[in-house]
Amino acid sequence: MIDLGSTEFLIRVQSLPEKDFELYSSWLFDEWEASVERALSIPDYYISLVIEEGSISGRAKIAAVAGAIYMGVANYGGFVSGLQTIHSQVKYVNSLLFENAKAPFDCTKSNVKVKNSGGAISSLNSLFRKVQKGVLTVEEAMFQVMKIFGEEGENVPGFVEQLERELNNLPRYPKQLSFIDADVYECEELVGDIKADRPSRERSPKPIPVSQQYRIEIWRESKKSKKQVKFSRN
């Protein structure tokens, strides 16, 4: 299973009663799942959402097998543009998840934080840019590709070969621009109490003390599989 992207968030609010926490978690997963099904153009995927209470913290993940990614990319005009489109779709649905997660609460910017990670497609996009700039050769990039996809990628007919062809066919940036064209890195997106005028020190969030903290994990192994729910108390 290949990681397509994940989102972590923290909402500093009062602890929820157990029943309300269960209803909130189930509602949030269902809303997120519906947006994934509408927006993500790959035939099958794995999704999981973990919510912990006392504040509300969550982690959502979208993943897929290499074959499903390959089929999704084939719906677009080019391999690279297809990967970028799927990457944008994952970012979009995870941004909706965060907006829904904080919607029931009266939140200010200082009370919320979110961090998005781009997964394997983000790593591929970075490799494409480095090949275009001459930072990596195609052979070096393919070595990194195989570290990302491993045997799973090799088992999909044409997948690895198509990636190598795309890397070879990428337009190269003129060498004279290399001094002014700095490397672009895929950064984690951070939203929260960040001061623009001075560097901020990362502080551990201080959850509101509660006598019992709840944790719910909800996931689907595939689009057609049964929704699984696991409830626990910390």
JSON list of C-alpha atoms in Angstrom, two decimals:
[
{"chain": "A", "resi": 1, "resn": "MET", "atom": "CA", "xyz": [0.00, 0.00, 0.00]},
{"chain": "A", "resi": 2, "resn": "ILE", "atom": "CA", "xyz": [1.38, 3.39, -1.07]},
{"chain": "A", "resi": 3, "resn": "ASP", "atom": "CA", "xyz": [0.85, 6.46, 1.11]},
{"chain": "A", "resi": 4, "resn": "LEU", "atom": "CA", "xyz": [-0.93, 9.17, -0.92]},
{"chain": "A", "resi": 5, "resn": "GLY", "atom": "CA", "xyz": [-1.10, 11.78, 1.82]},
{"chain": "A", "resi": 6, "resn": "SER", "atom": "CA", "xyz": [-2.03, 12.33, 5.45]},
{"chain": "A", "resi": 7, "resn": "THR", "atom": "CA", "xyz": [-3.31, 15.08, 7.70]},
{"chain": "A", "resi": 8, "resn": "GLU", "atom": "CA", "xyz": [-2.86, 15.62, 11.42]},
{"chain": "A", "resi": 9, "resn": "PHE", "atom": "CA", "xyz": [-4.85, 18.19, 13.35]},
{"chain": "A", "resi": 10, "resn": "LEU", "atom": "CA", "xyz": [-5.37, 19.46, 16.88]},
{"chain": "A", "resi": 11, "resn": "ILE", "atom": "CA", "xyz": [-8.41, 21.36, 18.12]},
{"chain": "A", "resi": 12, "resn": "ARG", "atom": "CA", "xyz": [-8.08, 22.67, 21.67]},
{"chain": "A", "resi": 13, "resn": "VAL", "atom": "CA", "xyz": [-11.60, 22.36, 23.06]},
{"chain": "A", "resi": 14, "resn": "GLN", "atom": "CA", "xyz": [-13.35, 21.02, 26.12]},
{"chain": "A", "resi": 15, "resn": "SER", "atom": "CA", "xyz": [-13.58, 17.27, 26.50]},
{"chain": "A", "resi": 16, "resn": "LEU", "atom": "CA", "xyz": [-16.63, 15.65, 24.92]},
{"chain": "A", "resi": 17, "resn": "PRO", "atom": "CA", "xyz": [-18.89, 13.12, 26.64]},
{"chain": "A", "resi": 18, "resn": "GLU", "atom": "CA", "xyz": [-18.33, 9.59, 25.38]},
{"chain": "A", "resi": 19, "resn": "LYS", "atom": "CA", "xyz": [-21.51, 9.36, 23.31]},
{"chain": "A", "resi": 20, "resn": "ASP", "atom": "CA", "xyz": [-20.95, 12.77, 21.71]},
{"chain": "A", "resi": 21, "resn": "PHE", "atom": "CA", "xyz": [-17.36, 11.83, 20.94]},
{"chain": "A", "resi": 22, "resn": "GLU", "atom": "CA", "xyz": [-18.49, 8.64, 19.16]},
{"chain": "A", "resi": 23, "resn": "LEU", "atom": "CA", "xyz": [-21.12, 10.51, 17.13]},
{"chain": "A", "resi": 24, "resn": "TYR", "atom": "CA", "xyz": [-18.66, 13.25, 16.20]},
{"chain": "A", "resi": 25, "resn": "SER", "atom": "CA", "xyz": [-15.99, 10.78, 15.06]},
{"chain": "A", "resi": 26, "resn": "SER", "atom": "CA", "xyz": [-18.43, 8.73, 12.99]},
{"chain": "A", "resi": 27, "resn": "TRP", "atom": "CA", "xyz": [-19.92, 11.86, 11.38]},
{"chain": "A", "resi": 28, "resn": "LEU", "atom": "CA", "xyz": [-16.47, 13.24, 10.55]},
{"chain": "A", "resi": 29, "resn": "PHE", "atom": "CA", "xyz": [-15.34, 9.99, 8.92]},
{"chain": "A", "resi": 30, "resn": "ASP", "atom": "CA", "xyz": [-18.54, 9.72, 6.86]},
{"chain": "A", "resi": 31, "resn": "GLU", "atom": "CA", "xyz": [-18.21, 13.32, 5.63]},
{"chain": "A", "resi": 32, "resn": "TRP", "atom": "CA", "xyz": [-14.56, 12.77, 4.74]},
{"chain": "A", "resi": 33, "resn": "GLU", "atom": "CA", "xyz": [-15.24, 9.46, 3.02]},
{"chain": "A", "resi": 34, "resn": "ALA", "atom": "CA", "xyz": [-17.97, 11.05, 0.89]},
{"chain": "A", "resi": 35, "resn": "SER", "atom": "CA", "xyz": [-15.61, 13.82, -0.25]},
{"chain": "A", "resi": 36, "resn": "VAL", "atom": "CA", "xyz": [-12.87, 11.28, -1.04]},
{"chain": "A", "resi": 37, "resn": "GLU", "atom": "CA", "xyz": [-15.29, 9.24, -3.15]},
{"chain": "A", "resi": 38, "resn": "ARG", "atom": "CA", "xyz": [-16.44, 12.34, -5.05]},
{"chain": "A", "resi": 39, "resn": "ALA", "atom": "CA", "xyz": [-13.05, 13.92, -5.65]},
{"chain": "A", "resi": 40, "resn": "LEU", "atom": "CA", "xyz": [-10.37, 11.21, -5.80]},
{"chain": "A", "resi": 41, "resn": "SER", "atom": "CA", "xyz": [-10.08, 9.73, -9.28]},
{"chain": "A", "resi": 42, "resn": "ILE", "atom": "CA", "xyz": [-8.51, 6.37, -8.54]},
{"chain": "A", "resi": 43, "resn": "PRO", "atom": "CA", "xyz": [-10.56, 3.15, -8.63]},
{"chain": "A", "resi": 44, "resn": "ASP", "atom": "CA", "xyz": [-9.76, 1.91, -5.14]},
{"chain": "A", "resi": 45, "resn": "TYR", "atom": "CA", "xyz": [-8.06, 3.12, -1.97]},
{"chain": "A", "resi": 46, "resn": "TYR", "atom": "CA", "xyz": [-7.59, 2.62, 1.77]},
{"chain": "A", "resi": 47, "resn": "ILE", "atom": "CA", "xyz": [-8.65, 5.36, 4.21]},
{"chain": "A", "resi": 48, "resn": "SER", "atom": "CA", "xyz": [-8.28, 5.62, 7.97]},
{"chain": "A", "resi": 49, "resn": "LEU", "atom": "CA", "xyz": [-9.14, 8.23, 10.57]},
{"chain": "A", "resi": 50, "resn": "VAL", "atom": "CA", "xyz": [-7.99, 8.18, 14.20]},
{"chain": "A", "resi": 51, "resn": "ILE", "atom": "CA", "xyz": [-9.60, 10.63, 16.63]},
{"chain": "A", "resi": 52, "resn": "GLU", "atom": "CA", "xyz": [-8.47, 11.12, 20.23]},
{"chain": "A", "resi": 53, "resn": "GLU", "atom": "CA", "xyz": [-10.35, 13.13, 22.78]},
{"chain": "A", "resi": 54, "resn": "GLY", "atom": "CA", "xyz": [-9.29, 15.62, 25.45]},
{"chain": "A", "resi": 55, "resn": "SER", "atom": "CA", "xyz": [-8.76, 18.13, 23.24]},
{"chain": "A", "resi": 56, "resn": "ILE", "atom": "CA", "xyz": [-9.68, 16.75, 19.80]},
{"chain": "A", "resi": 57, "resn": "SER", "atom": "CA", "xyz": [-6.72, 15.40, 17.86]},
{"chain": "A", "resi": 58, "resn": "GLY", "atom": "CA", "xyz": [-6.86, 13.41, 14.67]},
{"chain": "A", "resi": 59, "resn": "ARG", "atom": "CA", "xyz": [-4.86, 11.76, 11.95]},
{"chain": "A", "resi": 60, "resn": "ALA", "atom": "CA", "xyz": [-6.25, 10.85, 8.55]},
{"chain": "A", "resi": 61, "resn": "LYS", "atom": "CA", "xyz": [-4.49, 8.79, 5.91]},
{"chain": "A", "resi": 62, "resn": "ILE", "atom": "CA", "xyz": [-5.23, 7.88, 2.29]},
{"chain": "A", "resi": 63, "resn": "ALA", "atom": "CA", "xyz": [-3.33, 5.04, 0.62]},
{"chain": "A", "resi": 64, "resn": "ALA", "atom": "CA", "xyz": [-3.66, 2.85, -2.47]},
{"chain": "A", "resi": 65, "resn": "VAL", "atom": "CA", "xyz": [-1.95, -0.02, -4.20]},
{"chain": "A", "resi": 66, "resn": "ALA", "atom": "CA", "xyz": [0.36, 0.87, -7.08]},
{"chain": "A", "resi": 67, "resn": "GLY", "atom": "CA", "xyz": [-2.03, -0.65, -9.63]},
{"chain": "A", "resi": 68, "resn": "ALA", "atom": "CA", "xyz": [-4.88, 1.63, -8.55]},
{"chain": "A", "resi": 69, "resn": "ILE", "atom": "CA", "xyz": [-2.60, 4.68, -8.75]},
{"chain": "A", "resi": 70, "resn": "TYR", "atom": "CA", "xyz": [-1.48, 3.64, -12.24]},
{"chain": "A", "resi": 71, "resn": "MET", "atom": "CA", "xyz": [-5.09, 3.25, -13.39]},
{"chain": "A", "resi": 72, "resn": "GLY", "atom": "CA", "xyz": [-6.01, 6.63, -11.93]},
{"chain": "A", "resi": 73, "resn": "VAL", "atom": "CA", "xyz": [-3.10, 8.36, -13.66]},
{"chain": "A", "resi": 74, "resn": "ALA", "atom": "CA", "xyz": [-4.15, 6.78, -16.97]},
{"chain": "A", "resi": 75, "resn": "ASN", "atom": "CA", "xyz": [-7.32, 8.89, -16.91]},
{"chain": "A", "resi": 76, "resn": "TYR", "atom": "CA", "xyz": [-5.30, 12.02, -17.65]},
{"chain": "A", "resi": 77, "resn": "GLY", "atom": "CA", "xyz": [-3.31, 13.21, -20.63]},
{"chain": "A", "resi": 78, "resn": "GLY", "atom": "CA", "xyz": [0.13, 12.63, -19.17]},
{"chain": "A", "resi": 79, "resn": "PHE", "atom": "CA", "xyz": [1.71, 10.59, -16.40]},
{"chain": "A", "resi": 80, "resn": "VAL", "atom": "CA", "xyz": [3.24, 13.57, -14.60]},
{"chain": "A", "resi": 81, "resn": "SER", "atom": "CA", "xyz": [0.12, 15.74, -14.87]},
{"chain": "A", "resi": 82, "resn": "GLY", "atom": "CA", "xyz": [-1.98, 12.80, -13.68]},
{"chain": "A", "resi": 83, "resn": "LEU", "atom": "CA", "xyz": [0.15, 12.36, -10.57]},
{"chain": "A", "resi": 84, "resn": "GLN", "atom": "CA", "xyz": [-0.05, 16.08, -9.85]},
{"chain": "A", "resi": 85, "resn": "THR", "atom": "CA", "xyz": [-3.83, 16.02, -10.24]},
{"chain": "A", "resi": 86, "resn": "ILE", "atom": "CA", "xyz": [-4.23, 13.13, -7.82]},
{"chain": "A", "resi": 87, "resn": "HIS", "atom": "CA", "xyz": [-1.92, 14.89, -5.38]},
{"chain": "A", "resi": 88, "resn": "SER", "atom": "CA", "xyz": [-4.12, 18.01, -5.59]},
{"chain": "A", "resi": 89, "resn": "GLN", "atom": "CA", "xyz": [-7.25, 15.90, -5.03]},
{"chain": "A", "resi": 90, "resn": "VAL", "atom": "CA", "xyz": [-5.79, 14.35, -1.87]},
{"chain": "A", "resi": 91, "resn": "LYS", "atom": "CA", "xyz": [-4.83, 17.79, -0.52]},
{"chain": "A", "resi": 92, "resn": "TYR", "atom": "CA", "xyz": [-8.33, 19.07, -1.29]},
{"chain": "A", "resi": 93, "resn": "VAL", "atom": "CA", "xyz": [-10.24, 16.31, 0.51]},
{"chain": "A", "resi": 94, "resn": "ASN", "atom": "CA", "xyz": [-7.94, 16.50, 3.52]},
{"chain": "A", "resi": 95, "resn": "SER", "atom": "CA", "xyz": [-8.45, 20.26, 3.74]},
{"chain": "A", "resi": 96, "resn": "LEU", "atom": "CA", "xyz": [-12.21, 19.61, 3.77]},
{"chain": "A", "resi": 97, "resn": "LEU", "atom": "CA", "xyz": [-11.67, 17.10, 6.57]},
{"chain": "A", "resi": 98, "resn": "PHE", "atom": "CA", "xyz": [-9.97, 19.73, 8.72]},
{"chain": "A", "resi": 99, "resn": "GLU", "atom": "CA", "xyz": [-12.68, 22.32, 7.99]},
{"chain": "A", "resi": 100, "resn": "ASN", "atom": "CA", "xyz": [-15.36, 19.81, 9.01]},
{"chain": "A", "resi": 101, "resn": "ALA", "atom": "CA", "xyz": [-13.40, 18.74, 12.09]},
{"chain": "A", "resi": 102, "resn": "LYS", "atom": "CA", "xyz": [-13.40, 22.24, 13.56]},
{"chain": "A", "resi": 103, "resn": "ALA", "atom": "CA", "xyz": [-16.85, 23.30, 12.30]},
{"chain": "A", "resi": 104, "resn": "PRO", "atom": "CA", "xyz": [-18.85, 22.17, 15.40]},
{"chain": "A", "resi": 105, "resn": "PHE", "atom": "CA", "xyz": [-16.62, 24.20, 17.71]},
{"chain": "A", "resi": 106, "resn": "ASP", "atom": "CA", "xyz": [-16.09, 27.90, 18.28]},
{"chain": "A", "resi": 107, "resn": "CYS", "atom": "CA", "xyz": [-12.41, 27.95, 17.30]},
{"chain": "A", "resi": 108, "resn": "THR", "atom": "CA", "xyz": [-9.86, 30.70, 16.91]},
{"chain": "A", "resi": 109, "resn": "LYS", "atom": "CA", "xyz": [-6.60, 30.34, 14.99]},
{"chain": "A", "resi": 110, "resn": "SER", "atom": "CA", "xyz": [-4.69, 29.95, 18.24]},
{"chain": "A", "resi": 111, "resn": "ASN", "atom": "CA", "xyz": [-6.84, 26.95, 19.17]},
{"chain": "A", "resi": 112, "resn": "VAL", "atom": "CA", "xyz": [-6.21, 24.86, 16.05]},
{"chain": "A", "resi": 113, "resn": "LYS", "atom": "CA", "xyz": [-3.25, 23.37, 14.27]},
{"chain": "A", "resi": 114, "resn": "VAL", "atom": "CA", "xyz": [-2.98, 21.24, 11.13]},
{"chain": "A", "resi": 115, "resn": "LYS", "atom": "CA", "xyz": [-0.09, 19.51, 9.38]},
{"chain": "A", "resi": 116, "resn": "ASN", "atom": "CA", "xyz": [-0.37, 17.97, 5.89]},
{"chain": "A", "resi": 117, "resn": "SER", "atom": "CA", "xyz": [2.10, 15.44, 4.48]},
{"chain": "A", "resi": 118, "resn": "GLY", "atom": "CA", "xyz": [2.25, 14.72, 0.76]},
{"chain": "A", "resi": 119, "resn": "GLY", "atom": "CA", "xyz": [3.12, 11.02, 0.71]},
{"chain": "A", "resi": 120, "resn": "ALA", "atom": "CA", "xyz": [4.59, 9.12, -2.23]},
{"chain": "A", "resi": 121, "resn": "ILE", "atom": "CA", "xyz": [3.24, 11.39, -4.99]},
{"chain": "A", "resi": 122, "resn": "SER", "atom": "CA", "xyz": [4.82, 14.41, -3.36]},
{"chain": "A", "resi": 123, "resn": "SER", "atom": "CA", "xyz": [8.12, 12.53, -3.28]},
{"chain": "A", "resi": 124, "resn": "LEU", "atom": "CA", "xyz": [7.75, 11.68, -6.97]},
{"chain": "A", "resi": 125, "resn": "ASN", "atom": "CA", "xyz": [7.06, 15.31, -7.87]},
{"chain": "A", "resi": 126, "resn": "SER", "atom": "CA", "xyz": [10.23, 16.27, -6.03]},
{"chain": "A", "resi": 127, "resn": "LEU", "atom": "CA", "xyz": [12.20, 13.68, -8.04]},
{"chain": "A", "resi": 128, "resn": "PHE", "atom": "CA", "xyz": [10.77, 15.03, -11.31]},
{"chain": "A", "resi": 129, "resn": "ARG", "atom": "CA", "xyz": [11.93, 18.57, -10.44]},
{"chain": "A", "resi": 130, "resn": "LYS", "atom": "CA", "xyz": [15.41, 17.39, -9.50]},
{"chain": "A", "resi": 131, "resn": "VAL", "atom": "CA", "xyz": [15.79, 15.52, -12.79]},
{"chain": "A", "resi": 132, "resn": "GLN", "atom": "CA", "xyz": [14.65, 18.60, -14.69]},
{"chain": "A", "resi": 133, "resn": "LYS", "atom": "CA", "xyz": [17.23, 20.73, -12.90]},
{"chain": "A", "resi": 134, "resn": "GLY", "atom": "CA", "xyz": [20.01, 18.21, -13.38]},
{"chain": "A", "resi": 135, "resn": "VAL", "atom": "CA", "xyz": [20.36, 17.57, -9.65]},
{"chain": "A", "resi": 136, "resn": "LEU", "atom": "CA", "xyz": [19.63, 13.86, -10.25]},
{"chain": "A", "resi": 137, "resn": "THR", "atom": "CA", "xyz": [20.18, 11.62, -13.25]},
{"chain": "A", "resi": 138, "resn": "VAL", "atom": "CA", "xyz": [17.32, 9.41, -14.43]},
{"chain": "A", "resi": 139, "resn": "GLU", "atom": "CA", "xyz": [19.14, 6.37, -13.05]},
{"chain": "A", "resi": 140, "resn": "GLU", "atom": "CA", "xyz": [19.49, 8.01, -9.62]},
{"chain": "A", "resi": 141, "resn": "ALA", "atom": "CA", "xyz": [15.83, 9.05, -9.66]},
{"chain": "A", "resi": 142, "resn": "MET", "atom": "CA", "xyz": [14.72, 5.53, -10.59]},
{"chain": "A", "resi": 143, "resn": "PHE", "atom": "CA", "xyz": [16.68, 4.15, -7.66]},
{"chain": "A", "resi": 144, "resn": "GLN", "atom": "CA", "xyz": [14.64, 6.44, -5.40]},
{"chain": "A", "resi": 145, "resn": "VAL", "atom": "CA", "xyz": [11.42, 5.45, -7.19]},
{"chain": "A", "resi": 146, "resn": "MET", "atom": "CA", "xyz": [12.07, 1.81, -6.40]},
{"chain": "A", "resi": 147, "resn": "LYS", "atom": "CA", "xyz": [12.63, 2.69, -2.74]},
{"chain": "A", "resi": 148, "resn": "ILE", "atom": "CA", "xyz": [9.19, 4.34, -2.72]},
{"chain": "A", "resi": 149, "resn": "PHE", "atom": "CA", "xyz": [7.24, 1.63, -4.58]},
{"chain": "A", "resi": 150, "resn": "GLY", "atom": "CA", "xyz": [9.39, -1.46, -4.05]},
{"chain": "A", "resi": 151, "resn": "GLU", "atom": "CA", "xyz": [8.11, -4.83, -5.27]},
{"chain": "A", "resi": 152, "resn": "GLU", "atom": "CA", "xyz": [4.56, -3.52, -5.41]},
{"chain": "A", "resi": 153, "resn": "GLY", "atom": "CA", "xyz": [5.48, -1.19, -8.26]},
{"chain": "A", "resi": 154, "resn": "GLU", "atom": "CA", "xyz": [7.39, -3.92, -10.10]},
{"chain": "A", "resi": 155, "resn": "ASN", "atom": "CA", "xyz": [4.35, -6.20, -9.95]},
{"chain": "A", "resi": 156, "resn": "VAL", "atom": "CA", "xyz": [2.19, -3.74, -11.94]},
{"chain": "A", "resi": 157, "resn": "PRO", "atom": "CA", "xyz": [2.85, -4.31, -15.67]},
{"chain": "A", "resi": 158, "resn": "GLY", "atom": "CA", "xyz": [4.17, -1.16, -17.32]},
{"chain": "A", "resi": 159, "resn": "PHE", "atom": "CA", "xyz": [4.19, 1.02, -14.19]},
{"chain": "A", "resi": 160, "resn": "VAL", "atom": "CA", "xyz": [7.94, 1.27, -13.58]},
{"chain": "A", "resi": 161, "resn": "GLU", "atom": "CA", "xyz": [8.71, 1.40, -17.30]},
{"chain": "A", "resi": 162, "resn": "GLN", "atom": "CA", "xyz": [6.25, 4.28, -17.78]},
{"chain": "A", "resi": 163, "resn": "LEU", "atom": "CA", "xyz": [7.81, 6.21, -14.91]},
{"chain": "A", "resi": 164, "resn": "GLU", "atom": "CA", "xyz": [11.27, 5.78, -16.43]},
{"chain": "A", "resi": 165, "resn": "ARG", "atom": "CA", "xyz": [10.03, 6.97, -19.84]},
{"chain": "A", "resi": 166, "resn": "GLU", "atom": "CA", "xyz": [8.46, 10.04, -18.25]},
{"chain": "A", "resi": 167, "resn": "LEU", "atom": "CA", "xyz": [11.69, 10.88, -16.44]},
{"chain": "A", "resi": 168, "resn": "ASN", "atom": "CA", "xyz": [13.66, 10.56, -19.68]},
{"chain": "A", "resi": 169, "resn": "ASN", "atom": "CA", "xyz": [11.19, 12.77, -21.54]},
{"chain": "A", "resi": 170, "resn": "LEU", "atom": "CA", "xyz": [10.99, 15.56, -18.97]},
{"chain": "A", "resi": 171, "resn": "PRO", "atom": "CA", "xyz": [12.05, 18.96, -20.39]},
{"chain": "A", "resi": 172, "resn": "ARG", "atom": "CA", "xyz": [15.33, 19.99, -18.77]},
{"chain": "A", "resi": 173, "resn": "TYR", "atom": "CA", "xyz": [15.80, 23.45, -17.30]},
{"chain": "A", "resi": 174, "resn": "PRO", "atom": "CA", "xyz": [18.62, 25.48, -18.93]},
{"chain": "A", "resi": 175, "resn": "LYS", "atom": "CA", "xyz": [21.82, 25.13, -16.94]},
{"chain": "A", "resi": 176, "resn": "GLN", "atom": "CA", "xyz": [22.38, 28.89, -16.80]},
{"chain": "A", "resi": 177, "resn": "LEU", "atom": "CA", "xyz": [19.28, 29.19, -14.59]},
{"chain": "A", "resi": 178, "resn": "SER", "atom": "CA", "xyz": [20.59, 26.83, -11.94]},
{"chain": "A", "resi": 179, "resn": "PHE", "atom": "CA", "xyz": [22.18, 29.66, -9.91]},
{"chain": "A", "resi": 180, "resn": "ILE", "atom": "CA", "xyz": [18.92, 31.53, -9.46]},
{"chain": "A", "resi": 181, "resn": "ASP", "atom": "CA", "xyz": [16.41, 28.71, -9.51]},
{"chain": "A", "resi": 182, "resn": "ALA", "atom": "CA", "xyz": [16.53, 27.36, -5.98]},
{"chain": "A", "resi": 183, "resn": "ASP", "atom": "CA", "xyz": [15.35, 23.85, -5.21]},
{"chain": "A", "resi": 184, "resn": "VAL", "atom": "CA", "xyz": [11.66, 23.64, -4.40]},
{"chain": "A", "resi": 185, "resn": "TYR", "atom": "CA", "xyz": [10.89, 21.33, -1.53]},
{"chain": "A", "resi": 186, "resn": "GLU", "atom": "CA", "xyz": [7.54, 19.84, -0.64]},
{"chain": "A", "resi": 187, "resn": "CYS", "atom": "CA", "xyz": [6.88, 21.36, 2.75]},
{"chain": "A", "resi": 188, "resn": "GLU", "atom": "CA", "xyz": [4.46, 20.32, 5.40]},
{"chain": "A", "resi": 189, "resn": "GLU", "atom": "CA", "xyz": [1.68, 22.87, 5.63]},
{"chain": "A", "resi": 190, "resn": "LEU", "atom": "CA", "xyz": [1.31, 24.32, 9.09]},
{"chain": "A", "resi": 191, "resn": "VAL", "atom": "CA", "xyz": [-1.62, 26.35, 10.32]},
{"chain": "A", "resi": 192, "resn": "GLY", "atom": "CA", "xyz": [-1.85, 27.57, 13.88]},
{"chain": "A", "resi": 193, "resn": "ASP", "atom": "CA", "xyz": [-0.29, 29.95, 16.33]},
{"chain": "A", "resi": 194, "resn": "ILE", "atom": "CA", "xyz": [2.80, 30.84, 14.30]},
{"chain": "A", "resi": 195, "resn": "LYS", "atom": "CA", "xyz": [4.39, 34.30, 14.64]},
{"chain": "A", "resi": 196, "resn": "ALA", "atom": "CA", "xyz": [5.48, 35.75, 11.31]},
{"chain": "A", "resi": 197, "resn": "ASP", "atom": "CA", "xyz": [7.94, 38.24, 12.83]},
{"chain": "A", "resi": 198, "resn": "ARG", "atom": "CA", "xyz": [10.06, 35.82, 14.82]},
{"chain": "A", "resi": 199, "resn": "PRO", "atom": "CA", "xyz": [10.80, 32.09, 14.86]},
{"chain": "A", "resi": 200, "resn": "SER", "atom": "CA", "xyz": [8.46, 30.20, 17.13]},
{"chain": "A", "resi": 201, "resn": "ARG", "atom": "CA", "xyz": [9.43, 27.31, 19.35]},
{"chain": "A", "resi": 202, "resn": "GLU", "atom": "CA", "xyz": [7.36, 24.19, 18.97]},
{"chain": "A", "resi": 203, "resn": "ARG", "atom": "CA", "xyz": [5.47, 23.54, 22.15]},
{"chain": "A", "resi": 204, "resn": "SER", "atom": "CA", "xyz": [3.71, 20.36, 23.12]},
{"chain": "A", "resi": 205, "resn": "PRO", "atom": "CA", "xyz": [-0.05, 20.93, 23.13]},
{"chain": "A", "resi": 206, "resn": "LYS", "atom": "CA", "xyz": [-1.58, 21.01, 26.60]},
{"chain": "A", "resi": 207, "resn": "PRO", "atom": "CA", "xyz": [-4.79, 19.01, 26.53]},
{"chain": "A", "resi": 208, "resn": "ILE", "atom": "CA", "xyz": [-7.52, 19.86, 28.96]},
{"chain": "A", "resi": 209, "resn": "PRO", "atom": "CA", "xyz": [-7.31, 17.38, 31.87]},
{"chain": "A", "resi": 210, "resn": "VAL", "atom": "CA", "xyz": [-9.99, 14.72, 31.78]},
{"chain": "A", "resi": 211, "resn": "SER", "atom": "CA", "xyz": [-10.66, 11.67, 33.87]},
{"chain": "A", "resi": 212, "resn": "GLN", "atom": "CA", "xyz": [-10.98, 9.43, 30.82]},
{"chain": "A", "resi": 213, "resn": "GLN", "atom": "CA", "xyz": [-9.65, 9.93, 27.28]},
{"chain": "A", "resi": 214, "resn": "TYR", "atom": "CA", "xyz": [-11.24, 8.14, 24.35]},
{"chain": "A", "resi": 215, "resn": "ARG", "atom": "CA", "xyz": [-9.73, 7.00, 21.07]},
{"chain": "A", "resi": 216, "resn": "ILE", "atom": "CA", "xyz": [-11.59, 5.90, 17.97]},
{"chain": "A", "resi": 217, "resn": "GLU", "atom": "CA", "xyz": [-10.06, 4.43, 14.84]},
{"chain": "A", "resi": 218, "resn": "ILE", "atom": "CA", "xyz": [-12.29, 4.12, 11.76]},
{"chain": "A", "resi": 219, "resn": "TRP", "atom": "CA", "xyz": [-11.10, 2.71, 8.47]},
{"chain": "A", "resi": 220, "resn": "ARG", "atom": "CA", "xyz": [-11.94, 0.95, 5.22]},
{"chain": "A", "resi": 221, "resn": "GLU", "atom": "CA", "xyz": [-9.49, -1.47, 3.63]},
{"chain": "A", "resi": 222, "resn": "SER", "atom": "CA", "xyz": [-11.03, -0.65, 0.24]},
{"chain": "A", "resi": 223, "resn": "LYS", "atom": "CA", "xyz": [-14.01, 1.26, -1.18]},
{"chain": "A", "resi": 224, "resn": "LYS", "atom": "CA", "xyz": [-16.27, -1.80, -1.05]},
{"chain": "A", "resi": 225, "resn": "SER", "atom": "CA", "xyz": [-15.06, -3.28, 2.23]},
{"chain": "A", "resi": 226, "resn": "LYS", "atom": "CA", "xyz": [-16.99, -2.96, 5.47]},
{"chain": "A", "resi": 227, "resn": "LYS", "atom": "CA", "xyz": [-16.27, 0.08, 7.61]},
{"chain": "A", "resi": 228, "resn": "GLN", "atom": "CA", "xyz": [-14.25, -0.95, 10.66]},
{"chain": "A", "resi": 229, "resn": "VAL", "atom": "CA", "xyz": [-14.45, 0.83, 14.02]},
{"chain": "A", "resi": 230, "resn": "LYS", "atom": "CA", "xyz": [-12.21, 0.35, 17.03]},
{"chain": "A", "resi": 231, "resn": "PHE", "atom": "CA", "xyz": [-12.96, 2.18, 20.31]},
{"chain": "A", "resi": 232, "resn": "SER", "atom": "CA", "xyz": [-10.59, 2.34, 23.27]},
{"chain": "A", "resi": 233, "resn": "ARG", "atom": "CA", "xyz": [-9.95, 4.29, 26.47]},
{"chain": "A", "resi": 234, "resn": "ASN", "atom": "CA", "xyz": [-6.49, 5.57, 27.35]}
]
